[in-house]
Short mmCIF file of N, CA and C in Angstrom, two decimals:
data_model
loop_
_atom_site.label_atom_id
_atom_site.label_comp_id
_atom_site.label_asym_id
_atom_site.label_seq_id
_atom_site.Cartn_x
_atom_site.Cartn_y
_atom_site.Cartn_z
N MET S 14 12.78 -7.01 -12.53
CA MET S 14 14.06 -7.41 -11.79
C MET S 14 15.50 -6.37 -11.59
N LEU S 15 16.22 -6.82 -10.43
CA LEU S 15 16.77 -5.83 -9.57
C LEU S 15 18.66 -5.48 -10.67
N ASP S 16 18.39 -4.36 -10.51
CA ASP S 16 19.67 -3.95 -11.25
C ASP S 16 21.25 -3.91 -10.46
N LYS S 17 22.19 -4.50 -10.46
CA LYS S 17 23.23 -4.98 -9.19
C LYS S 17 23.61 -4.28 -9.37
N SER S 18 23.26 -2.57 -10.26
CA SER S 18 24.45 -1.89 -10.11
C SER S 18 23.92 -1.21 -8.91
N ALA S 19 22.83 -0.78 -8.95
CA ALA S 19 21.93 0.18 -8.50
C ALA S 19 22.25 -0.28 -6.22
N ASN S 20 23.20 -0.34 -6.23
CA ASN S 20 23.76 -1.17 -4.79
C ASN S 20 24.28 0.24 -3.78
N ASN S 21 23.35 1.73 -4.14
CA ASN S 21 23.86 2.20 -2.89
C ASN S 21 22.64 2.19 -2.03
N PHE S 22 22.14 1.26 -2.37
CA PHE S 22 20.77 1.46 -1.37
C PHE S 22 20.96 0.04 -0.72
N ASP S 23 20.68 0.25 0.69
CA ASP S 23 20.85 -1.38 1.54
C ASP S 23 19.28 -1.95 1.26
N TYR S 24 17.88 -1.52 1.25
CA TYR S 24 17.20 -1.68 1.19
C TYR S 24 16.31 -1.11 -0.26
N ILE S 25 14.38 -2.37 -0.54
CA ILE S 25 14.21 -1.86 -1.22
C ILE S 25 12.83 -1.66 -1.29
N MET S 26 11.79 -1.15 -1.33
CA MET S 26 10.72 -0.53 -0.85
C MET S 26 9.54 -1.37 -1.80
N HIS S 27 8.75 -1.04 -1.88
CA HIS S 27 7.37 -2.01 -2.41
C HIS S 27 5.91 -1.40 -1.35
N THR S 28 5.42 -0.46 -2.69
CA THR S 28 4.30 -0.33 -1.29
C THR S 28 3.50 -0.83 -2.61
N GLU S 29 2.16 -0.32 -2.10
CA GLU S 29 0.75 -1.04 -3.20
C GLU S 29 -0.73 -0.55 -1.79
N ILE S 30 -1.54 0.56 -3.39
CA ILE S 30 -2.60 0.88 -2.08
C ILE S 30 -3.54 0.30 -3.33
N THR S 31 -4.68 0.11 -3.02
CA THR S 31 -6.06 -1.30 -3.12
C THR S 31 -7.51 -0.25 -1.78
N ASP S 32 -7.94 -0.34 -3.06
CA ASP S 32 -9.36 0.70 -2.19
C ASP S 32 -10.99 -0.48 -2.38
N THR S 33 -11.26 -0.29 -1.31
CA THR S 33 -12.14 -1.03 -1.29
C THR S 33 -13.74 -0.15 -2.22
N VAL S 34 -15.16 -0.02 -2.70
CA VAL S 34 -16.57 1.31 -2.31
C VAL S 34 -17.13 0.44 -2.16
N GLN S 35 -18.24 1.02 -1.17
CA GLN S 35 -19.20 0.05 -0.73
C GLN S 35 -20.22 1.09 -0.61
N ARG S 36 -21.78 1.68 -1.19
CA ARG S 36 -22.61 2.67 -1.58
C ARG S 36 -23.62 2.27 -0.50
N ALA S 37 -24.22 3.33 0.19
CA ALA S 37 -25.39 3.33 0.97
C ALA S 37 -26.67 3.32 0.29
N PRO S 38 -27.59 3.05 0.46
CA PRO S 38 -29.26 3.34 -0.25
C PRO S 38 -29.25 4.44 -0.26
N ASP S 39 -28.84 4.86 0.78
CA ASP S 39 -28.95 7.04 0.05
C ASP S 39 -28.04 7.53 -0.67
N GLY S 40 -27.35 6.75 -1.12
CA GLY S 40 -26.18 6.92 -2.05
C GLY S 40 -25.15 7.38 -1.97
N GLN S 41 -24.37 7.61 -0.21
CA GLN S 41 -23.20 8.07 0.07
C GLN S 41 -22.65 6.92 -0.09
N LYS S 42 -21.17 7.29 -0.66
CA LYS S 42 -20.20 5.99 -0.69
C LYS S 42 -18.93 5.98 0.69
N LEU S 43 -18.92 4.47 0.66
CA LEU S 43 -17.89 4.70 1.51
C LEU S 43 -16.31 4.02 0.66
N VAL S 44 -16.05 4.68 0.85
CA VAL S 44 -14.18 4.01 0.31
C VAL S 44 -13.20 3.55 1.51
N ASP S 45 -12.43 2.25 1.58
CA ASP S 45 -11.62 1.76 1.86
C ASP S 45 -10.48 2.00 1.49
N TYR S 46 -9.89 1.76 1.86
CA TYR S 46 -8.04 2.66 0.97
C TYR S 46 -6.73 1.19 2.29
N THR S 47 -6.44 0.88 1.92
CA THR S 47 -5.39 -0.23 2.38
C THR S 47 -3.93 0.21 1.42
N MET S 48 -3.23 0.24 2.93
CA MET S 48 -1.69 1.16 2.03
C MET S 48 -0.93 -0.23 2.54
N LYS S 49 0.52 -1.16 2.29
CA LYS S 49 0.60 -1.94 2.44
C LYS S 49 2.62 -1.48 2.24
N ILE S 50 3.12 -1.89 2.66
CA ILE S 50 5.20 -1.22 2.13
C ILE S 50 5.56 -2.55 2.81
N LYS S 51 6.23 -3.48 2.40
CA LYS S 51 6.89 -4.50 2.26
C LYS S 51 8.89 -4.06 2.21
N LEU S 52 8.82 -3.95 3.01
CA LEU S 52 11.21 -3.70 3.18
C LEU S 52 11.67 -4.79 2.64
N PHE S 53 12.37 -5.17 1.92
CA PHE S 53 13.36 -6.84 1.12
C PHE S 53 14.66 -5.65 0.83
N THR S 54 15.61 -6.90 1.21
CA THR S 54 17.36 -6.80 1.20
C THR S 54 17.68 -6.69 0.04
N LEU S 55 19.02 -6.25 -0.50
CA LEU S 55 19.03 -6.83 -2.17
C LEU S 55 18.99 -8.30 -2.68
N SER S 56 19.10 -9.00 -1.89
CA SER S 56 18.84 -10.34 -2.62
C SER S 56 17.78 -10.68 -2.28
N GLY S 57 16.38 -10.00 -1.50
CA GLY S 57 15.06 -10.26 -1.83
C GLY S 57 14.50 -10.78 -1.01
N GLU S 58 15.37 -10.82 0.66
CA GLU S 58 14.41 -11.36 1.37
C GLU S 58 13.98 -10.24 2.29
N LEU S 59 12.49 -10.60 2.21
CA LEU S 59 11.51 -9.85 3.76
C LEU S 59 11.73 -9.46 4.60
N VAL S 60 11.96 -8.65 4.99
CA VAL S 60 12.64 -8.20 6.78
C VAL S 60 12.02 -7.29 7.55
N GLY S 61 10.74 -6.35 6.79
CA GLY S 61 9.31 -5.78 7.04
C GLY S 61 8.70 -5.65 6.47
N GLN S 62 7.48 -5.35 6.99
CA GLN S 62 6.68 -5.12 5.63
C GLN S 62 5.42 -4.65 7.57
N TRP S 63 4.30 -3.52 6.28
CA TRP S 63 3.68 -2.76 7.84
C TRP S 63 2.72 -2.46 6.37
N SER S 64 0.58 -2.12 7.25
CA SER S 64 0.05 -2.15 6.27
C SER S 64 -0.86 -0.84 7.09
N ASP S 65 -1.69 0.10 6.97
CA ASP S 65 -2.72 0.93 7.58
C ASP S 65 -3.73 0.94 6.51
N ASP S 66 -4.99 0.88 7.12
CA ASP S 66 -6.03 1.38 6.54
C ASP S 66 -6.31 2.72 6.99
N LEU S 67 -8.10 3.22 6.29
CA LEU S 67 -7.64 4.55 5.83
C LEU S 67 -9.72 4.20 4.95
N SER S 68 -10.64 4.81 6.17
CA SER S 68 -11.91 5.27 5.25
C SER S 68 -12.70 5.94 5.16
N LEU S 69 -13.18 6.52 4.07
CA LEU S 69 -13.72 7.97 3.42
C LEU S 69 -14.75 7.91 3.27
N PHE S 70 -15.81 8.59 3.80
CA PHE S 70 -17.24 8.35 2.69
C PHE S 70 -17.41 9.31 2.92
N ARG S 71 -18.45 9.55 1.96
CA ARG S 71 -18.14 10.80 1.02
C ARG S 71 -19.90 10.73 0.18
N SER S 72 -20.36 12.12 0.74
CA SER S 72 -22.10 11.36 0.08
C SER S 72 -22.64 12.00 -1.47
N ARG S 73 -23.03 12.34 -1.63
CA ARG S 73 -23.88 11.50 -3.46
C ARG S 73 -23.57 13.52 -3.92
#
């Protein structure tokens, strides 16, 4: 719930980070991260959204 008394801001930003893990037969791990950012007005209208992906390999 939005606190209407916090009106010193023009927008509300909601962020989300998710990950997916895969393992290769040799034990190496691949982790894919996705970051999503959504920008809302104080009334709840979505005005913009962005996402980016990052993949990291990790050995056993």
